[in-house]
CSV table of N, CA and C and ligand atoms in Angstrom, one decimal:
chain,number,residue,atom,x,y,z
A,153,UNK,N,10.6,-3.7,-10.4
A,153,UNK,CA,9.2,-3.3,-10.5
A,153,UNK,C,9.1,-1.9,-9.9
A,154,UNK,N,8.3,-1.1,-10.6
A,154,UNK,CA,8.3,0.3,-10.2
A,154,UNK,C,6.9,0.6,-9.5
A,155,UNK,N,7.0,1.2,-8.3
A,155,UNK,CA,5.8,1.4,-7.5
A,155,UNK,C,5.6,2.9,-7.2
A,156,UNK,N,4.4,3.3,-7.5
A,156,UNK,CA,4.0,4.7,-7.1
A,156,UNK,C,3.2,4.5,-5.8
A,157,UNK,N,3.6,5.1,-4.7
A,157,UNK,CA,3.0,4.9,-3.4
A,157,UNK,C,2.3,6.2,-2.9
A,158,UNK,N,1.3,6.0,-2.1
A,158,UNK,CA,0.6,7.1,-1.5
A,158,UNK,C,0.1,6.7,-0.1
A,159,UNK,N,0.2,7.6,0.8
A,159,UNK,CA,-0.1,7.3,2.2
A,159,UNK,C,-1.7,7.5,2.4
A,160,UNK,N,-2.3,6.5,2.9
A,160,UNK,CA,-3.8,6.5,3.1
A,160,UNK,C,-4.2,7.7,4.0
A,161,UNK,N,-3.3,8.1,4.9
A,161,UNK,CA,-3.6,9.2,5.9
A,161,UNK,C,-3.9,10.5,5.2
A,162,UNK,N,-3.3,10.7,4.0
A,162,UNK,CA,-3.4,12.0,3.4
A,162,UNK,C,-4.8,12.1,2.6
A,163,UNK,N,-5.4,11.0,2.4
A,163,UNK,CA,-6.7,11.0,1.7
A,163,UNK,C,-7.7,11.9,2.4
A,164,UNK,N,-7.9,11.6,3.6
A,164,UNK,CA,-8.8,12.4,4.4
A,164,UNK,C,-8.6,13.9,4.4
A,165,UNK,N,-7.3,14.2,4.6
A,165,UNK,CA,-6.9,15.7,4.6
A,165,UNK,C,-7.4,16.4,3.3
A,166,UNK,N,-7.4,15.6,2.2
A,166,UNK,CA,-7.7,16.2,0.9
A,166,UNK,C,-9.1,15.9,0.4
A,167,UNK,N,-9.9,15.1,1.2
A,167,UNK,CA,-11.2,14.7,0.8
A,167,UNK,C,-11.2,13.8,-0.4
A,168,UNK,N,-10.1,13.0,-0.5
A,168,UNK,CA,-10.0,12.0,-1.6
A,168,UNK,C,-10.5,10.6,-1.1
A,169,UNK,N,-11.0,9.8,-2.0
A,169,UNK,CA,-11.4,8.4,-1.7
A,169,UNK,C,-10.5,7.4,-2.4
A,170,UNK,N,-10.4,6.3,-1.7
A,170,UNK,CA,-9.6,5.2,-2.3
A,170,UNK,C,-10.1,4.8,-3.7
A,171,UNK,N,-11.4,5.0,-3.9
A,171,UNK,CA,-12.0,4.6,-5.2
A,171,UNK,C,-11.9,5.7,-6.3
A,172,UNK,N,-11.4,6.9,-5.9
A,172,UNK,CA,-11.2,7.9,-6.9
A,172,UNK,C,-10.4,7.5,-8.1
A,173,UNK,N,-10.9,7.6,-9.3
A,173,UNK,CA,-10.2,7.1,-10.5
A,173,UNK,C,-8.9,7.9,-10.7
A,174,UNK,N,-8.9,9.1,-10.4
A,174,UNK,CA,-7.7,10.0,-10.6
A,174,UNK,C,-6.9,10.2,-9.3
A,175,UNK,N,-7.1,9.3,-8.4
A,175,UNK,CA,-6.4,9.5,-7.1
A,175,UNK,C,-4.9,9.8,-7.2
A,176,UNK,N,-4.2,9.0,-8.0
A,176,UNK,CA,-2.7,9.2,-8.1
A,176,UNK,C,-2.4,10.5,-8.9
A,177,UNK,N,-3.2,10.9,-9.8
A,177,UNK,CA,-3.0,12.1,-10.6
A,177,UNK,C,-3.1,13.3,-9.6
A,178,UNK,N,-4.2,13.2,-8.7
A,178,UNK,CA,-4.4,14.3,-7.8
A,178,UNK,C,-3.2,14.3,-6.8
A,179,UNK,N,-2.7,13.1,-6.4
A,179,UNK,CA,-1.6,13.1,-5.4
A,179,UNK,C,-0.4,13.7,-6.1
A,180,UNK,N,-0.1,13.4,-7.3
A,180,UNK,CA,1.1,13.9,-8.0
A,180,UNK,C,1.1,15.4,-8.1
A,181,UNK,N,-0.1,16.0,-8.1
A,181,UNK,CA,-0.2,17.5,-8.3
A,181,UNK,C,-0.3,18.2,-6.9
A,182,UNK,N,-0.3,17.4,-5.8
A,182,UNK,CA,-0.6,18.0,-4.5
A,182,UNK,C,0.7,18.4,-3.7
A,183,UNK,N,1.8,18.4,-4.3
A,183,UNK,CA,3.1,18.7,-3.6
A,183,UNK,C,3.2,18.0,-2.2
A,184,UNK,N,2.9,16.7,-2.2
A,184,UNK,CA,3.1,16.0,-1.0
A,184,UNK,C,4.5,15.6,-0.7
A,185,UNK,N,4.8,15.4,0.6
A,185,UNK,CA,6.2,15.0,1.0
A,185,UNK,C,6.5,13.6,0.4
A,186,UNK,N,7.8,13.4,0.3
A,186,UNK,CA,8.3,12.1,-0.2
A,186,UNK,C,7.8,11.0,0.7
A,187,UNK,N,7.6,11.3,2.0
A,187,UNK,CA,7.1,10.3,2.9
A,187,UNK,C,5.7,9.9,2.6
A,188,UNK,N,4.9,10.7,2.0
A,188,UNK,CA,3.5,10.4,1.7
A,188,UNK,C,3.2,10.0,0.3
A,189,UNK,N,4.0,10.5,-0.6
A,189,UNK,CA,3.7,10.2,-2.0
A,189,UNK,C,5.1,10.1,-2.8
A,190,UNK,N,5.2,9.1,-3.6
A,190,UNK,CA,6.5,9.1,-4.4
A,190,UNK,C,6.6,7.8,-5.1
A,191,UNK,N,7.8,7.4,-5.5
A,191,UNK,CA,8.0,6.2,-6.3
A,191,UNK,C,9.2,5.5,-5.7
A,192,UNK,N,9.1,4.2,-5.8
A,192,UNK,CA,10.2,3.3,-5.4
A,192,UNK,C,10.3,2.1,-6.3
A,193,UNK,N,11.5,1.4,-6.2
A,193,UNK,CA,11.7,0.2,-6.9
A,193,UNK,C,11.7,-1.0,-6.0
A,194,UNK,N,11.0,-2.1,-6.5
A,194,UNK,CA,11.0,-3.3,-5.7
A,194,UNK,C,11.8,-4.4,-6.5
A,195,UNK,N,12.8,-4.9,-5.9
A,195,UNK,CA,13.6,-6.0,-6.6
A,195,UNK,C,12.9,-7.3,-6.5
A,196,UNK,N,13.2,-8.2,-7.3
A,196,UNK,CA,12.5,-9.5,-7.4
A,196,UNK,C,12.5,-10.3,-6.1
A,197,UNK,N,13.5,-10.1,-5.3
A,197,UNK,CA,13.6,-10.9,-4.1
A,197,UNK,C,13.1,-10.2,-2.8
A,198,UNK,N,12.4,-9.1,-3.0
A,198,UNK,CA,12.0,-8.3,-1.9
A,198,UNK,C,10.5,-8.3,-1.7
A,199,UNK,N,10.1,-8.1,-0.5
A,199,UNK,CA,8.7,-7.8,-0.3
A,199,UNK,C,8.5,-6.2,-0.5
A,200,UNK,N,7.3,-5.8,-0.6
A,200,UNK,CA,7.1,-4.4,-0.8
A,200,UNK,C,7.5,-3.6,0.4
A,201,UNK,N,7.3,-4.2,1.6
A,201,UNK,CA,7.7,-3.5,2.9
A,201,UNK,C,9.2,-3.3,2.9
A,202,UNK,N,9.9,-4.4,2.5
A,202,UNK,CA,11.4,-4.3,2.5
A,202,UNK,C,11.9,-3.2,1.6
A,203,UNK,N,11.3,-3.2,0.4
A,203,UNK,CA,11.7,-2.2,-0.6
A,203,UNK,C,11.4,-0.8,-0.1
A,204,UNK,N,10.3,-0.6,0.6
A,204,UNK,CA,10.0,0.7,1.2
A,204,UNK,C,11.0,1.1,2.2
A,205,UNK,N,11.4,0.1,3.0
A,205,UNK,CA,12.4,0.4,4.1
A,205,UNK,C,13.8,0.7,3.5
A,206,UNK,N,14.1,-0.1,2.5
A,206,UNK,CA,15.4,0.2,1.8
A,206,UNK,C,15.4,1.6,1.2
A,207,UNK,N,14.2,2.1,0.8
A,207,UNK,CA,14.1,3.4,0.3
A,207,UNK,C,14.0,4.5,1.4
A,208,UNK,N,14.1,4.1,2.6
A,208,UNK,CA,14.2,5.0,3.7
A,208,UNK,C,12.9,5.3,4.4
A,209,UNK,N,11.9,4.5,4.1
A,209,UNK,CA,10.5,4.8,4.7
A,209,UNK,C,10.2,3.9,5.9
A,210,UNK,N,9.4,4.4,6.8
A,210,UNK,CA,9.0,3.7,7.9
A,210,UNK,C,7.5,3.3,7.8
A,211,UNK,N,7.2,2.4,7.0
A,211,UNK,CA,5.8,2.0,6.8
A,211,UNK,C,5.4,1.1,8.0
A,212,UNK,N,4.1,1.1,8.4
A,212,UNK,CA,3.7,0.3,9.5
A,212,UNK,C,3.9,-1.2,9.3
A,213,UNK,N,4.2,-1.9,10.4
A,213,UNK,CA,4.3,-3.4,10.4
A,213,UNK,C,4.3,-3.8,11.8
A,214,UNK,N,4.1,-5.1,12.0
A,214,UNK,CA,4.3,-5.7,13.4
A,214,UNK,C,4.9,-7.0,13.3
A,215,UNK,N,4.1,-8.0,12.7
A,215,UNK,CA,4.6,-9.4,12.8
A,215,UNK,C,5.6,-9.8,11.6
A,216,UNK,N,5.5,-9.1,10.5
A,216,UNK,CA,6.3,-9.4,9.3
A,216,UNK,C,6.1,-10.8,8.8
A,217,UNK,N,4.9,-11.4,9.2
A,217,UNK,CA,4.7,-12.8,8.7
A,217,UNK,C,3.3,-13.1,8.2
A,218,UNK,N,2.5,-12.0,7.9
A,218,UNK,CA,1.2,-12.3,7.4
A,218,UNK,C,0.1,-12.6,8.4
A,219,UNK,N,0.5,-12.3,9.7
A,219,UNK,CA,-0.5,-12.7,10.8
A,219,UNK,C,-1.2,-11.6,11.4
A,220,UNK,N,-0.9,-10.3,11.1
A,220,UNK,CA,-1.6,-9.2,11.6
A,220,UNK,C,-2.0,-8.4,10.3
A,221,UNK,N,-2.5,-7.2,10.5
A,221,UNK,CA,-2.8,-6.4,9.3
A,221,UNK,C,-2.1,-5.0,9.3
A,222,UNK,N,-1.2,-4.9,10.2
A,222,UNK,CA,-0.5,-3.6,10.4
A,222,UNK,C,0.1,-3.1,9.1
A,223,UNK,N,0.6,-4.0,8.2
A,223,UNK,CA,1.3,-3.6,7.0
A,223,UNK,C,0.4,-3.5,5.8
A,224,UNK,N,-0.9,-3.6,6.0
A,224,UNK,CA,-1.8,-3.7,4.9
A,224,UNK,C,-1.7,-2.5,3.9
A,225,UNK,N,-1.8,-2.8,2.6
A,225,UNK,CA,-1.8,-1.8,1.6
A,225,UNK,C,-3.0,-2.1,0.6
A,226,UNK,N,-3.4,-1.1,-0.2
A,226,UNK,CA,-4.4,-1.3,-1.2
A,226,UNK,C,-3.8,-1.1,-2.5
A,227,UNK,N,-3.9,-2.2,-3.4
A,227,UNK,CA,-3.4,-2.1,-4.7
A,227,UNK,C,-4.4,-1.4,-5.6
A,228,UNK,N,-4.1,-0.3,-6.1
A,228,UNK,CA,-5.0,0.5,-7.0
A,228,UNK,C,-4.8,0.1,-8.4
A,229,UNK,N,-3.5,-0.2,-8.8
A,229,UNK,CA,-3.2,-0.6,-10.1
A,229,UNK,C,-2.0,-1.6,-10.1
A,230,UNK,N,-2.0,-2.6,-10.9
A,230,UNK,CA,-1.0,-3.5,-11.0
A,230,UNK,C,-1.4,-4.9,-10.3
A,231,UNK,N,-0.4,-5.8,-10.4
A,231,UNK,CA,-0.7,-7.2,-9.9
A,231,UNK,C,0.2,-7.4,-8.7
A,232,UNK,N,-0.4,-7.8,-7.6
A,232,UNK,CA,0.4,-8.2,-6.4
A,232,UNK,C,-0.2,-9.4,-5.8
A,233,UNK,N,0.3,-10.6,-6.2
A,233,UNK,CA,-0.3,-11.8,-5.6
A,233,UNK,C,0.1,-12.0,-4.2
A,234,UNK,N,-0.6,-12.8,-3.5
A,234,UNK,CA,-0.3,-13.0,-2.1
A,234,UNK,C,-0.1,-14.5,-1.8
A,235,UNK,N,0.8,-14.8,-0.9
A,235,UNK,CA,0.9,-16.3,-0.6
A,235,UNK,C,-0.3,-16.8,0.1
A,236,UNK,N,-0.5,-18.1,0.2
A,236,UNK,CA,-1.7,-18.6,0.7
A,236,UNK,C,-1.9,-18.4,2.2
A,237,UNK,N,-0.7,-18.4,2.9
A,237,UNK,CA,-0.8,-18.4,4.4
A,237,UNK,C,-0.8,-16.9,5.0
A,238,UNK,N,-2.0,-16.4,5.2
A,238,UNK,CA,-2.1,-15.1,5.8
A,238,UNK,C,-3.5,-14.9,6.3
A,239,UNK,N,-3.7,-13.7,7.0
A,239,UNK,CA,-4.9,-13.5,7.8
A,239,UNK,C,-6.0,-12.9,7.0
A,240,UNK,N,-5.8,-12.3,5.8
A,240,UNK,CA,-6.8,-11.6,5.1
A,240,UNK,C,-7.9,-12.4,4.5
A,241,UNK,N,-9.2,-12.1,4.8
A,241,UNK,CA,-10.3,-12.8,4.2
A,241,UNK,C,-10.4,-12.5,2.7
A,242,UNK,N,-11.0,-13.4,2.0
A,242,UNK,CA,-11.2,-13.3,0.5
A,242,UNK,C,-11.8,-12.0,0.1
A,243,UNK,N,-12.7,-11.5,0.9
A,243,UNK,CA,-13.4,-10.2,0.6
A,243,UNK,C,-12.4,-9.1,0.5
A,244,UNK,N,-11.4,-9.1,1.4
A,244,UNK,CA,-10.4,-8.0,1.4
A,244,UNK,C,-9.5,-8.2,0.2
A,245,UNK,N,-9.1,-9.4,-0.1
A,245,UNK,CA,-8.3,-9.7,-1.3
A,245,UNK,C,-9.0,-9.2,-2.5
A,246,UNK,N,-10.3,-9.4,-2.6
A,246,UNK,CA,-11.1,-9.0,-3.8
A,246,UNK,C,-11.1,-7.5,-3.9
A,247,UNK,N,-11.0,-6.8,-2.8
A,247,UNK,CA,-10.9,-5.3,-2.8
A,247,UNK,C,-9.5,-4.8,-3.0
A,248,UNK,N,-8.6,-5.7,-3.3
A,248,UNK,CA,-7.2,-5.2,-3.6
A,248,UNK,C,-6.3,-5.0,-2.4
A,249,UNK,N,-6.8,-5.5,-1.2
A,249,UNK,CA,-6.0,-5.3,0.0
A,249,UNK,C,-4.9,-6.4,0.0
A,250,UNK,N,-3.7,-6.1,0.3
A,250,UNK,CA,-2.6,-7.0,0.4
A,250,UNK,C,-1.8,-6.7,1.6
A,251,UNK,N,-0.9,-7.7,2.0
A,251,UNK,CA,0.0,-7.4,3.2
A,251,UNK,C,1.4,-7.2,2.6
A,252,UNK,N,1.9,-6.0,2.9
A,252,UNK,CA,3.2,-5.7,2.2
A,252,UNK,C,4.4,-6.5,2.8
A,253,UNK,N,4.2,-7.1,3.9
A,253,UNK,CA,5.4,-7.8,4.5
A,253,UNK,C,5.6,-9.1,3.8
A,254,UNK,N,4.6,-9.7,3.1
A,254,UNK,CA,4.7,-11.0,2.5
A,254,UNK,C,4.4,-10.9,1.0
A,255,UNK,N,4.2,-9.8,0.5
A,255,UNK,CA,3.9,-9.7,-1.0
A,255,UNK,C,4.6,-8.6,-1.7
A,256,UNK,N,4.7,-8.7,-3.0
A,256,UNK,CA,5.4,-7.7,-3.8
A,256,UNK,C,4.7,-7.7,-5.2
A,257,UNK,N,4.8,-6.6,-5.8
A,257,UNK,CA,4.2,-6.5,-7.2
A,257,UNK,C,4.9,-7.4,-8.2
A,258,UNK,N,4.2,-8.0,-9.1
A,258,UNK,CA,4.8,-8.8,-10.1
A,258,UNK,C,4.7,-8.1,-11.5
A,259,UNK,N,3.8,-7.1,-11.5
A,259,UNK,CA,3.7,-6.2,-12.7
A,259,UNK,C,4.9,-5.2,-12.7
A,260,UNK,N,5.2,-4.7,-13.9
A,260,UNK,CA,6.3,-3.7,-14.0
A,260,UNK,C,6.0,-2.5,-13.2
A,261,UNK,N,4.7,-2.1,-13.3
A,261,UNK,CA,4.2,-0.9,-12.7
A,261,UNK,C,3.1,-1.2,-11.7
A,262,UNK,N,3.1,-0.5,-10.6
A,262,UNK,CA,2.0,-0.6,-9.6
A,262,UNK,C,1.7,0.7,-8.9
A,263,UNK,N,0.4,0.9,-8.6
A,263,UNK,CA,0.1,2.0,-7.7
A,263,UNK,C,-0.5,1.5,-6.4
A,264,UNK,N,0.1,1.9,-5.3
A,264,UNK,CA,-0.3,1.3,-4.1
A,264,UNK,C,-0.5,2.4,-3.0
A,265,UNK,N,-1.6,2.2,-2.3
A,265,UNK,CA,-1.9,3.1,-1.1
A,265,UNK,C,-1.4,2.3,0.1
A,266,UNK,N,-0.5,2.8,0.8
A,266,UNK,CA,0.0,2.1,2.0
A,266,UNK,C,-0.7,2.7,3.3
A,267,UNK,N,-0.5,2.0,4.4
A,267,UNK,CA,-1.0,2.5,5.6
A,267,UNK,C,-2.5,2.4,5.7
A,268,UNK,N,-3.1,1.3,5.2
A,268,UNK,CA,-4.6,1.2,5.2
A,268,UNK,C,-5.1,0.4,6.3
A,269,UNK,N,-4.3,0.3,7.4
A,269,UNK,CA,-4.7,-0.6,8.5
A,269,UNK,C,-6.0,-0.1,9.2
A,270,UNK,N,-6.3,1.2,9.0
A,270,UNK,CA,-7.5,1.7,9.7
A,270,UNK,C,-8.7,1.7,8.8
A,271,UNK,N,-8.5,1.2,7.6
A,271,UNK,CA,-9.6,1.1,6.6
A,271,UNK,C,-10.7,0.1,7.2
A,272,UNK,N,-12.0,0.5,7.2
A,272,UNK,CA,-13.0,-0.4,7.7
A,272,UNK,C,-12.9,-1.8,7.0
A,273,UNK,N,-13.0,-2.8,7.8
A,273,UNK,CA,-12.8,-4.1,7.3
A,273,UNK,C,-11.4,-4.7,7.5
A,274,UNK,N,-10.5,-3.8,7.5
A,274,UNK,CA,-9.1,-4.2,7.8
A,274,UNK,C,-8.8,-4.0,9.3
A,275,UNK,N,-9.3,-2.9,9.8
A,275,UNK,CA,-9.0,-2.5,11.2
A,275,UNK,C,-9.5,-3.5,12.2
A,276,UNK,N,-10.6,-4.3,11.9
A,276,UNK,CA,-11.1,-5.3,12.8
A,276,UNK,C,-10.1,-6.5,12.9
A,277,UNK,N,-9.2,-6.6,12.0
A,277,UNK,CA,-8.2,-7.7,12.0
A,277,UNK,C,-6.9,-7.4,12.6
A,278,UNK,N,-6.8,-6.1,13.0
A,278,UNK,CA,-5.5,-5.6,13.6
A,278,UNK,C,-5.2,-6.4,14.9
A,279,UNK,N,-4.0,-6.8,15.0
A,279,UNK,CA,-3.6,-7.5,16.3
A,279,UNK,C,-2.7,-6.6,17.0
B,166,FES,FE1,1.9,-8.4,10.2
B,166,FES,FE2,2.5,-7.8,7.7
B,166,FES,S1,3.3,-7.1,9.5
B,166,FES,S2,0.9,-9.1,8.4
């Protein structure tokens, strides 16, 4: 599975919103560091967090078991189902928020904003 990733932290710097339709187009044109924007592959037996780590990234995490929200990401495009046992409320799931330590994309392509633990609604769940 092919994932295009973007760091939530850079949105503010550029005045972008998570809901911007052309968010990833803008990111692609912004000469961002590989740390903040790029592409990676997720193998079938990996979580998104593991795939990012294998690719040399240090994405946030703490429990690695779905019990905090340090590893939260926002799925902008693609399918990323989540196991039943985790801390995220339905409202967050409806907004495309997922936990990268316990989930991975099932679609061939996905666009994912990582590092959304400070997003309102997610930050209250941080442990
Ligand atoms: Fe705690 Fe993923 S690291 S939920």
